[in-house]
Amino acid sequence: MTDDSRPNPLLTESALPYGLPDYRLIDAADYLPAFERAIAEHRAEIAAITRVRSMPTFENTMLPLERAGALLDRVARTFYTVSSADATAEIQEIEEALAPLMAAHQDAIQLDGELYWRVKTLHGHLGDLDLDDESRYLVDRHFREMTHAGAALDDDDKSRLTAINQRLSVLTTTFEKNLLADTNDLTVVFDDVEELDGLTAGELSAAAHNARDRGWEDAYAITLTLFTGHPHLSTLTNRESRRRLLEASRARGSRGNDHDNRGVLLEIVRLRAERAELLGYGSHAEYVTSDETAGSPAAVQDLLRRLAQAAAENARREQSDLQVIVDGAGGGFEIAAHDWAFATERVRAERFDLDRTALRPWFEAERVLQDGVFRAASALYGIRFTERRDLPAYHPDVRVFEIHNEDGSELGLFLLDLYTRDTKRGGAWMNSIVSQSQLRGTSPIVVNNLNVPKPGDGQPTLLTLDEVTTLFHEFGHALHGLFARVTYPHFAGTNVFRDFVEFPSQVNEMWIFWPDVLASYAVHIDTGEPLPADVVERLHASETFNQGFATSEYLAAAWIDQAWHSLSADEARAVSDVGAFEAAALRDIGLDNPVVPTRYSSTYFAHVFSGGYSAGYYSYIWSEVLDADTVEWFRENGGLIRANGDRFRERLLGVGGSMDPLAAYRDFRGHDARIEPLLKRRGLDG
Ligand SMILES: [Zn+2]
């Protein structure tokens, strides 16, 4: 219960540095009242703009529009940080109650006829206005975004649109809630340690700890990851254990229980198709890509089809190599999906004399963070990191770092939330708690979330190579948020087109194997030995190894996303069998090899049914074209040096969404991105 005499801490600015929310003072019960107040305040601010009788000007329309909603922005960022990373039952309930409120509020502003008239009028006179480039682009973006949201529709269509958005907000929240519940339910429990042969002592103790937390003594519990595969599949020697783990993972959301997502996603697909039609588009994919750098579903599908055939062929070649290994060991079985990762590691061992699972002692988390991730960023951008143990975060496991520029000026705060917990959604992500804006006078606070299993008491956190990659990747997003130097909050950092946003994070992965960086972080936890040079060489030599599988499983998921969202409203109404639809889509693009399952099946494809990637999962490979081309640029120009970092920061990271991203890219690179570096990297160049 809230005490009426106690002021709601969310309504006043935090006294902590950079406006870091003081979560110690906030009760879950403070959120809803704060949201209600902030929404009302935002509406009043918009009403004050539309009440103005004089003709629209930049000063009487755009500036107050950008200043408006500061309180709501603060409350929402404070809340959604927690609802993703530490969603207790109470927080989940609030999130569910909020979803329709927030959708309605967003519609009320985006579809406001008078506001739209003012923005449209300004846009019509853009040539006559004396504005700097960022301000000019701001008018253009607001006009396009409001039009895209439906501001030009008549009142009847607007009310149907609003009803659809309301319903979608509820359904996407339900999808995520079901997925979290079913993932927890499907935790795989083993009674006998023999079944887990192949796991390290640390992994076993974490699994035992995990089981005890859930009230099971003398058992081992393995939590599922967001995607289809699981890191343990590469080391578990027991075939049946692997089968159980993969089966549990693939069953999520489709078991006919209370957490079944099939009906939920069918309704989402139908409503999205109906909305697209209402807005004048043939499908949701057409609607979405019309305001992305891709421009059309045809452009997306061309790229996916172009890559799929070569990827599927590579995967089939890899599969026969794996079968040889299985047969050679007298396996006596045909390789199945749950054998792939395990057999792959055997092939890797044989062909490259490389055991990736044995690398973990060289990847101690703290060392990777400080001497890898932070060190690379310091070398490129001159920034310095100081841990602020005096600053509280939203959970005791979260660490706070302050970042300064080379000249000593303050840049912002970086929060790292490394470990998995039942209240955290799966996967890894970056979000901003405060976004940078000169207009609002704010400096950035960004968070990176991962889902690394917490080691048993007293054990160090040893990362897999995939987790090391994720840490560098997410920190690339963090830099995008931290280096923002825009005027308007609309454009800060990662507020760019969705099919562009993965580009900076992917580029940051290039430093993982950069010799100076690797030498400083990849040091054996017990012996202090660096990762041997020949191991590094073999890692390089094996870079395109297993890329047929990795590319295929990704493309399969991207294609499923496209297939669902390319349906017209009529077509969407006719689909009733989720599994059959998915299978047909995979056959269509030739990615239906049962041994290479899709990275996500529809019923647990959170990116597209509850996250922001609907008709947009293609973005990763789309951004990777830019990424691979940029990696070439860094290599051509001397790699990890300050001059290169400055150019990348100045021309790309810092501008955020404040200009056309492909123009920013040309300015940085000197020409448009070429696809060849990507084909080479993924072994698709024939
Ligand atoms: Zn990312």
JSON list of N, CA and C and ligand atoms in Angstrom, two decimals, residues 473-474 477 502 505 620, ligand 1:
[
{"chain": "A", "resi": 473, "resn": "HIS", "atom": "N", "xyz": [28.81, -7.38, -28.41]},
{"chain": "A", "resi": 473, "resn": "HIS", "atom": "CA", "xyz": [27.69, -6.92, -29.24]},
{"chain": "A", "resi": 473, "resn": "HIS", "atom": "C", "xyz": [26.83, -5.91, -28.50]},
{"chain": "A", "resi": 474, "resn": "GLU", "atom": "N", "xyz": [26.38, -6.28, -27.32]},
{"chain": "A", "resi": 474, "resn": "GLU", "atom": "CA", "xyz": [25.49, -5.39, -26.58]},
{"chain": "A", "resi": 474, "resn": "GLU", "atom": "C", "xyz": [26.20, -4.10, -26.20]},
{"chain": "A", "resi": 477, "resn": "HIS", "atom": "N", "xyz": [25.80, -1.55, -28.86]},
{"chain": "A", "resi": 477, "resn": "HIS", "atom": "CA", "xyz": [24.55, -0.77, -28.71]},
{"chain": "A", "resi": 477, "resn": "HIS", "atom": "C", "xyz": [24.72, 0.30, -27.63]},
{"chain": "A", "resi": 502, "resn": "GLU", "atom": "N", "xyz": [21.19, -2.66, -35.63]},
{"chain": "A", "resi": 502, "resn": "GLU", "atom": "CA", "xyz": [22.13, -3.72, -35.26]},
{"chain": "A", "resi": 502, "resn": "GLU", "atom": "C", "xyz": [23.54, -3.48, -35.81]},
{"chain": "A", "resi": 505, "resn": "SER", "atom": "N", "xyz": [26.36, -2.41, -33.25]},
{"chain": "A", "resi": 505, "resn": "SER", "atom": "CA", "xyz": [26.64, -3.45, -32.27]},
{"chain": "A", "resi": 505, "resn": "SER", "atom": "C", "xyz": [27.42, -4.59, -32.92]},
{"chain": "A", "resi": 620, "resn": "TYR", "atom": "N", "xyz": [18.91, -8.08, -38.86]},
{"chain": "A", "resi": 620, "resn": "TYR", "atom": "CA", "xyz": [20.25, -8.49, -38.44]},
{"chain": "A", "resi": 620, "resn": "TYR", "atom": "C", "xyz": [21.16, -8.71, -39.64]},
{"chain": "B", "resi": 1, "resn": "ZN", "atom": "ZN", "xyz": [21.69, -6.28, -31.05]}
]
